[in-house]
Each structure stands twice: as structure tokens, then as C-alpha cells.
Short mmCIF file of C-alpha atoms and ligand atoms in Angstrom, two decimals:
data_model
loop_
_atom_site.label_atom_id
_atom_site.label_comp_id
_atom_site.label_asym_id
_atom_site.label_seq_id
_atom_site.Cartn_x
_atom_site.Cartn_y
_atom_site.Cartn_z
CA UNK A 1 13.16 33.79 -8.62
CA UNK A 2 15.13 32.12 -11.12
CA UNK A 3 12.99 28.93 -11.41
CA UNK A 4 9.47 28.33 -12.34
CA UNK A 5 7.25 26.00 -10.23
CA UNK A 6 3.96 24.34 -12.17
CA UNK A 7 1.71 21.83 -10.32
CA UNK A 8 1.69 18.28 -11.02
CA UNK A 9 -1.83 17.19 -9.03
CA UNK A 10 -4.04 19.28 -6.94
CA UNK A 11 -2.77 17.83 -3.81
CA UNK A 12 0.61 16.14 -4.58
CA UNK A 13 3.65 16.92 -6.65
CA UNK A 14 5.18 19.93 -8.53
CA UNK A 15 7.55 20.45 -11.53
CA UNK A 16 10.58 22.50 -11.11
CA UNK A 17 12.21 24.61 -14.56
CA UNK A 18 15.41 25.59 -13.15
CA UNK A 19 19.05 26.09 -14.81
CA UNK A 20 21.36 23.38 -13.20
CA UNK A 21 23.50 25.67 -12.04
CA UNK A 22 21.21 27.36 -9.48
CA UNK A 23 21.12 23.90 -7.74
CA UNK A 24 24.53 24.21 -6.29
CA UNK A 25 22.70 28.03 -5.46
CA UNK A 26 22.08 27.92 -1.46
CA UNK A 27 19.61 30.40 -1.91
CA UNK A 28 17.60 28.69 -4.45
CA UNK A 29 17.77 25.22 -2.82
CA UNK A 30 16.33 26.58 0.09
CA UNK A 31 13.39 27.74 -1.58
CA UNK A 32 13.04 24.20 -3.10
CA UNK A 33 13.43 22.68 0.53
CA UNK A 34 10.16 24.48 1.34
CA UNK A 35 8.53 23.57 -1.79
CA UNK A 36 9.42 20.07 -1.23
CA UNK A 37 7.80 20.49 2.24
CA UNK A 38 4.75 22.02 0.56
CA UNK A 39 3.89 19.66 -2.06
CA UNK A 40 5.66 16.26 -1.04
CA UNK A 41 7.28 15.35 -4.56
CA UNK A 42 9.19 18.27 -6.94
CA UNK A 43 9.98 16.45 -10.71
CA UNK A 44 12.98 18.61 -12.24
CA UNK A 45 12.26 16.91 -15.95
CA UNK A 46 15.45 15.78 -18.07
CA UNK A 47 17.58 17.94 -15.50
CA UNK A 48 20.57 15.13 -16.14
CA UNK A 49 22.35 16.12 -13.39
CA UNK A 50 26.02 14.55 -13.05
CA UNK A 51 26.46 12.77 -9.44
CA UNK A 52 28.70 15.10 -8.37
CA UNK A 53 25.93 18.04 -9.23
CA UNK A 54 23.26 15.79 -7.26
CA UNK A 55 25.68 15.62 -4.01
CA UNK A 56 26.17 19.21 -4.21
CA UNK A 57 22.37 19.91 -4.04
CA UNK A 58 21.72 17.00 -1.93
CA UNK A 59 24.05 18.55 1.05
CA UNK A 60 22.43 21.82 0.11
CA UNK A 61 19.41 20.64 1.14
CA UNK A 62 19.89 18.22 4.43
CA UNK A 63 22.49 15.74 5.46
CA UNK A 64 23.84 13.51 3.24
CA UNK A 65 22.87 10.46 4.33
CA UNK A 66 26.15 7.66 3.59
CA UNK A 67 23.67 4.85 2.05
CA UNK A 68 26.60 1.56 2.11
CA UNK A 69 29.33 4.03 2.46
CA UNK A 70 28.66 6.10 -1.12
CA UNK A 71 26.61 9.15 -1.55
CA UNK A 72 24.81 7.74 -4.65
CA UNK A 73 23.52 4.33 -4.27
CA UNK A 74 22.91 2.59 -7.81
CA UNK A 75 18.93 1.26 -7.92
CA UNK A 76 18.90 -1.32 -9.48
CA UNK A 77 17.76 -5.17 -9.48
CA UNK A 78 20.26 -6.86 -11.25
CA UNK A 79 22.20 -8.88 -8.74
CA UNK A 80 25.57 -8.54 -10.40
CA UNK A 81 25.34 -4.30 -9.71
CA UNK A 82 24.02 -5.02 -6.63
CA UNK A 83 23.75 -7.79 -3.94
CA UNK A 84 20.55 -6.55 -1.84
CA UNK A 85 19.06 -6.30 -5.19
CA UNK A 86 16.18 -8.98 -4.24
CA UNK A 87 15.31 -6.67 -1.13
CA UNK A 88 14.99 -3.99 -3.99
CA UNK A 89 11.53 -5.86 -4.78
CA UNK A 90 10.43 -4.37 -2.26
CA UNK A 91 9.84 -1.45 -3.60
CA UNK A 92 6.89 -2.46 -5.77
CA UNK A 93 4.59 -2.05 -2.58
CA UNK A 94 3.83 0.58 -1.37
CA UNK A 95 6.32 1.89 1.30
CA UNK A 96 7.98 4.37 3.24
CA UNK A 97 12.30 4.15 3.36
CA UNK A 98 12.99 3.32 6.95
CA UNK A 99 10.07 2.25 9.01
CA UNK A 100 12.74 -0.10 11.01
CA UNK A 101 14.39 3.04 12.16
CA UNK A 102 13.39 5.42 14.79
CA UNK A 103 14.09 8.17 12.71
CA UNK A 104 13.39 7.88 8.64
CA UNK A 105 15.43 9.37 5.88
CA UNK A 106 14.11 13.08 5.18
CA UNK A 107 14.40 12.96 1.86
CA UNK A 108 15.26 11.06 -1.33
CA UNK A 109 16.90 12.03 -4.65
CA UNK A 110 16.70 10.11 -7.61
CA UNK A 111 17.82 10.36 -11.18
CA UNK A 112 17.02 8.37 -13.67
CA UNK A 113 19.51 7.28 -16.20
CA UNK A 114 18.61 4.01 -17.51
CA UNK A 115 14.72 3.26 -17.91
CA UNK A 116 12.75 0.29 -18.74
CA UNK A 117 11.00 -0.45 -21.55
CA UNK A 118 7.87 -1.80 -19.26
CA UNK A 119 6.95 -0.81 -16.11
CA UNK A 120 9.30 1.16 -13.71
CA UNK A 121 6.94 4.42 -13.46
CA UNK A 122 7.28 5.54 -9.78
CA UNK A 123 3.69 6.42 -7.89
CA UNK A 124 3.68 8.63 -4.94
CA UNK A 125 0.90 9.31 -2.27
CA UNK A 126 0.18 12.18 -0.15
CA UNK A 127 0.14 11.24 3.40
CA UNK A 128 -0.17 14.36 5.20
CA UNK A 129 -3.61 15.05 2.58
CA UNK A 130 -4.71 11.26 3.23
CA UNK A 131 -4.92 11.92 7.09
CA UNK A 132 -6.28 15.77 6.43
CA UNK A 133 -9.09 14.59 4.54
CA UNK A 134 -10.15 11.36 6.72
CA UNK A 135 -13.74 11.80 8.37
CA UNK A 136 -13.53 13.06 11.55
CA UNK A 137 -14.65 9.36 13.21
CA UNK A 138 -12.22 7.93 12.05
CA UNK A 139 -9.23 9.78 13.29
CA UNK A 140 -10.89 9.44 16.48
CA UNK A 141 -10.92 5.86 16.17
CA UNK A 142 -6.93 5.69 14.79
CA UNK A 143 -5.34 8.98 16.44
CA UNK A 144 -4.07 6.61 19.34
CA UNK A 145 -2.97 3.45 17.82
CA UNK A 146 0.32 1.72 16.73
CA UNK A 147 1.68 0.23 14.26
CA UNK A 148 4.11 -2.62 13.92
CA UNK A 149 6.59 -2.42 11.16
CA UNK A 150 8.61 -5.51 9.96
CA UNK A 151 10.43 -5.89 6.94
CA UNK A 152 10.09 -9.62 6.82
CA UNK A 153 6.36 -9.17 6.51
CA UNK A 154 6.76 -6.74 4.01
CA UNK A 155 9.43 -9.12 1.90
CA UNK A 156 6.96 -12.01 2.22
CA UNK A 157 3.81 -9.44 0.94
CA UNK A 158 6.26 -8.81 -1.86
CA UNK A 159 6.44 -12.57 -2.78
CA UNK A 160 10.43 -12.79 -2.53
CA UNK A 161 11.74 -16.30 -1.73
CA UNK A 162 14.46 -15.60 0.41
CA UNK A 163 18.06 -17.09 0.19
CA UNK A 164 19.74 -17.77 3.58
CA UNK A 165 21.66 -14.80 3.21
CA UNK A 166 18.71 -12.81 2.51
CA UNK A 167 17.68 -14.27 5.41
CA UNK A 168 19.96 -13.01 7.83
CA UNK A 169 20.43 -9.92 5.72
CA UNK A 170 16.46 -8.73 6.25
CA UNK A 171 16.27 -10.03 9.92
CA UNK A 172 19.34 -7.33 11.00
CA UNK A 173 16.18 -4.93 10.75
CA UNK A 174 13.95 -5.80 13.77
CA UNK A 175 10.28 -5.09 13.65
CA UNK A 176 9.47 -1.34 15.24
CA UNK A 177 6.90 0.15 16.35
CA UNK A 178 5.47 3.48 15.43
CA UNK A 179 2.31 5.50 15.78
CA UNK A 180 -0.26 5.21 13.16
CA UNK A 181 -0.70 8.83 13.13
CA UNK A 182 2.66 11.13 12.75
CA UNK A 183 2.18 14.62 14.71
CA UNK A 184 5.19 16.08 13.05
CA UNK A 185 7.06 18.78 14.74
CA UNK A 186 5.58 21.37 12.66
CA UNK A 187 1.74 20.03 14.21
CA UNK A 188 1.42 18.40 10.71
CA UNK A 189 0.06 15.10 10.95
CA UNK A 190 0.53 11.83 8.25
CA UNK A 191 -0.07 8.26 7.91
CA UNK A 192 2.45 5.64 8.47
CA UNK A 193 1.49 2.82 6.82
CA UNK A 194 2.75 0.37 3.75
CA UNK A 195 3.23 -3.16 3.05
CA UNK A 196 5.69 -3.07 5.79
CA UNK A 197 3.01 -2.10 8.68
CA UNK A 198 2.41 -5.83 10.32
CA UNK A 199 -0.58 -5.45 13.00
CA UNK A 200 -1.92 -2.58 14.85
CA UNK A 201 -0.99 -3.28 18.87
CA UNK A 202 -3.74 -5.07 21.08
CA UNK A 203 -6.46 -4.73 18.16
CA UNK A 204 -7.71 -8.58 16.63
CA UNK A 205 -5.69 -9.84 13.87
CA UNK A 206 -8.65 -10.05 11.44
CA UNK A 207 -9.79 -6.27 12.29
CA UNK A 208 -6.23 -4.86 12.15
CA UNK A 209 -5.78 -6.72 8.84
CA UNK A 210 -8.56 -4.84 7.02
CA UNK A 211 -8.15 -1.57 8.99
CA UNK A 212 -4.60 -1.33 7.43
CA UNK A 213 -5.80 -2.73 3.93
CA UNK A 214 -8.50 0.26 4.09
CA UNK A 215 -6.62 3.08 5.24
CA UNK A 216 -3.50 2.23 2.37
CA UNK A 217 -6.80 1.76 0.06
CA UNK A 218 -7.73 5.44 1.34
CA UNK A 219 -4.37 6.86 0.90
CA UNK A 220 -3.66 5.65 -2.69
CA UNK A 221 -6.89 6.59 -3.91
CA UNK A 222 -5.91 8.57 -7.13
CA UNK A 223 -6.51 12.14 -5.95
CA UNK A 224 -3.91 11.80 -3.63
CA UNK A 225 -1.55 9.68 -5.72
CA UNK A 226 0.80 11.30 -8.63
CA UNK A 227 2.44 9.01 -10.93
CA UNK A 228 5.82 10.06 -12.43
CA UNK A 229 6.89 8.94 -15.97
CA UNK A 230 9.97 8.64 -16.31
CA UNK A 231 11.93 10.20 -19.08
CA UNK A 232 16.42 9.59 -19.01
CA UNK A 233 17.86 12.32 -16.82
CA UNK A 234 14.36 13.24 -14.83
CA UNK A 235 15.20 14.24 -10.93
CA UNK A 236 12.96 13.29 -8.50
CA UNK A 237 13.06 14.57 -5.20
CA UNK A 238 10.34 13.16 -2.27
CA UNK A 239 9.56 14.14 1.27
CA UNK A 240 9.72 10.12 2.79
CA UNK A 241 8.07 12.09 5.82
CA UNK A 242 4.80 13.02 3.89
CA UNK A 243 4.99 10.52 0.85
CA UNK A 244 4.16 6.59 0.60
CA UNK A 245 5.53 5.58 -2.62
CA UNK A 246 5.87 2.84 -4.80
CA UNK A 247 8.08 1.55 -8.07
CA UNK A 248 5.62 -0.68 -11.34
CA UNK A 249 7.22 -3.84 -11.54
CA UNK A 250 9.74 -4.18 -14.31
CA UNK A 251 11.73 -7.04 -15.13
CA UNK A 252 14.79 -7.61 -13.20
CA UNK A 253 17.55 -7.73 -15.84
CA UNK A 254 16.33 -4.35 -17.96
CA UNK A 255 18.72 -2.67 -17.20
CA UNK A 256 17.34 0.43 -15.51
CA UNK A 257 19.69 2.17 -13.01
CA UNK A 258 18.87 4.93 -10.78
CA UNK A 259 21.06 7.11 -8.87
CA UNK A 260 19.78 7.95 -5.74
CA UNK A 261 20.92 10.14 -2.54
CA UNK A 262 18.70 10.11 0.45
CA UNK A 263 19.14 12.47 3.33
CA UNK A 264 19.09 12.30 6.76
CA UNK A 265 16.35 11.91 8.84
CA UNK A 266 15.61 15.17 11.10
CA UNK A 267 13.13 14.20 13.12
CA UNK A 268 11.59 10.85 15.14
CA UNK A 269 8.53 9.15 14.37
CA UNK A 270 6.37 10.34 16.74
C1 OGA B 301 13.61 4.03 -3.40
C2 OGA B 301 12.52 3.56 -4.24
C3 OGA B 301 11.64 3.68 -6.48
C4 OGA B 301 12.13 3.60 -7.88
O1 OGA B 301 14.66 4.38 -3.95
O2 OGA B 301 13.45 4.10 -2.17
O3 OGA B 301 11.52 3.10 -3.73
O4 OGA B 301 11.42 4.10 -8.76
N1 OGA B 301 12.69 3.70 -5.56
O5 OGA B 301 13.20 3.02 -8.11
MN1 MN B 302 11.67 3.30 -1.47
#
């Protein structure tokens, strides 16, 4: 094998040594595909792959998913790059990409090429692990609920005072909703939760309140939780079907840009 795999956390993450050129290899990448599966989040450290290199490997491993018509979408807050850059803010809760779609993004690939000085460190959590290793009661009690997902709920837990346009821009997702617990088709189950998970259906507002606060609590506990930090040209790669993830705050005009590639979705929630 002509890359070297090291773990990152017991339960979460793995570092990838590999020469560039094997990830344009269809061979290698599908070895990574089921190391991604495996462990959730692979960290390829100052890989500095050129856009063109991450396409290749992103079609290599899934589809290419068209994110505003471009294969790399530019992450970054600063409004003049980007005008959903206030929905961007987002992403300092914890989240998964597309819980106001039937069927989330596989996969997402990010590279970083310009950091911030303060915060921007990306945290992801195991959600496969954080159902595994819930007692026994309590998947009794949550194996048959569901969730509803909104992304104005999750803009207003962010704090982001909408403009009109932002407005209209986040009610064109409508809330959706999706079972707590995700039996994947390989029989894996995982959470789905995040600060975009409303109410649980038919439960009391109060109770579903802290039953969501405690089972995010559960799954963000540290063993399940690795934190990348990021160094200029790092690729990260994440399995949006296992992972909850999060971005530190940093301020908006720093300057950091990621380039990021998601793939799409495969299968339903379910
Ligand atoms: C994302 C995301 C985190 C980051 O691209 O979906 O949440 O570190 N990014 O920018
Ligand atoms: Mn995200």
C-alpha cells in the first residue's frame, strides 16, 4: 500500500501519508473511501493539493456534488467573497451539512489555504460511536423518535440577525423531519442531531429541549470528539453521514478561505 494510515483518537479520525499523486490513483482512493467509512474523519497534513487535484480525487471517491454551480466552493465569511457568508455562522454549532434535505451530502473535502490567527480549528464528533456506546435504556427510549430540523432555528441558536434577504434566503430550506436514530444501509446506526434539530415530534417542549441538549452533550463529550488544527494546505475529508462537526469562531474579516468539495449524498435519512 503506498500510503500509511496513523490514528488520530481512539474512536474518531485518522491521518493519511500519501504522495499526491496516488490521489488521482482509483485504486488507492478506494481504499481511502473505506477508511473514511471506518474512522469518520482522514487529515492528509500539508497535502496542498491544487483544486483541480482535489476534483480529481473528489470524483474518485463519490459524486461531485455542484455546490452554486462550481466544484470548489470558497469558505469563507467575508461578505465581499461570498454573499451567504452570514449563513456561514452557522457553522460554529455543531451541525450536520444538509439536514433540510432528504438525502445529505456523503462527504466533504476541505483544504485549507488561508488560516486564522484565532480560532477556526474544526471539531468533529463520532456519531455512529455516540449511539454505539449509549446505555441500552436509552436507545430504547429514542430508537423511535423524530426529529425536526429547521435552519431558521439553527440561524437564530447561532445569534445571526438576519437581513431581509437572509430572510428569504434561509426560509427556501423548509424544516424536515428525520429520525433521531439513522439505521444506515449497512445496519450501522448514528445520531442526527445539531443546533439545527428543533423539537422531537409529539414529546413536551420542555422535555424535548433537554433531551436534545443531553444527547449533543453525550455526543461531543471529548472521547468521541477530534479536533483538527489547522496547518496551510491540510486536507480534510469527513463522512457528514457519521460525523457532527463544528468550526471555533474566528473573526469574520481574517481572511481564512477554505476550498471545499462535498459529494453527493448516496443514501436517505432513514
Ligand atoms: C463546512 C463546515 C467548517 C470549517 O464546510 O460544512 O462546516 O472549518 N466547515 O470551515
Ligand atoms: Mn458544515
Amino acid at each position: 500500500m503506498p500510503f500509511e494510515v496513523y490514528p488520530l483518537k481512539e474512536r474518531i479520525g485518522s491521518r493519511v501519508e500519501i504522495d499526491s499523486k496516488y490521489l488521482g490513483h482509483p485504486e488507492e482512493v478506494a481504499e481511502i473511501r473505506g477508511l473514511l467509512l471506518e474512522r469518520g474523519v482522514l487529515v492528509f497534513k500539508e497535502q496542498h493539493l491544487s483544486d483541480e487535484q482535489q476534483l480529481g480525487l473528489a470524483r474518485l471517491l463519490g459524486t461531485l456534488r455542484e455546490e452554486l454551480g462550481k466544484g470548489i466552493y470558497k469558505i469563507t465569511l467575508d461578505k465581499k467573497s461570498n454573499a451567504h457568508a452570514e449563513y456561514l455562522k452557522g457553522s460554529f454549532l455543531w451541525h450536520i451539512d444538509g439536514t433540510h434535505d432528504d438525502i445529505p451530502p456523503f462527504a466533504t473535502l476541505l483544504t485549507g489555504l488561508t488560516l486564522s490567527e484565532t480560532g477556526g480549528q474544526t471539531e468533529f464528533a463520532n456519531s455512529y460511536a455516540a449511539y454505539e456506546e449509549l446505555p441500552q435504556e436509552t436507545k430504547d427510549r429514542i430508537d423511535n423518535l423524530q426529529v425536526v430540523h429547521s435552519v431558521e432555528v439553527s440561524m437564530s441558536r447561532a445569534g445571526i440577525e438576519p437581513t431581509a434577504e437572509n430572510l428569504e434566503y434561509w426560509k427556501s430550506f423548509k424544516p424536515k423531519t428525520h429520525n433521531l436514530v439513522w439505521t444506515h444501509k449497512s445496519g450501522r446506526k448514528s445520531l442526527v442531531i445539531g443546533c439545527h434539530a428543533s423539537h422531537i415530534v409529539g414529546m413536551d417542549r420542555s422535555k424535548s429541549d433537554a433531551l436534545i441538549k443531553d444527547l449533543l452533550d453525550w455526543a461531543t463529550q471529548p472521547k468521541f470528539v477530534y479536533r483538527h488544527e489547522w496547518t496551510p494546505g491540510d486536507l480534510i475529508i469527513w463522512d457528514n453521514t457519521g460525523v457532527i462537526h463544528r468550526v471555533e469562531p474566528y473573526p469574520l474579516d481574517c481572511g481564512r478561505i477554505m476550498h471545499r468539495s462535498t459529494l453527493m449524498g448516496e443514501e436517505p435519512f432513514a
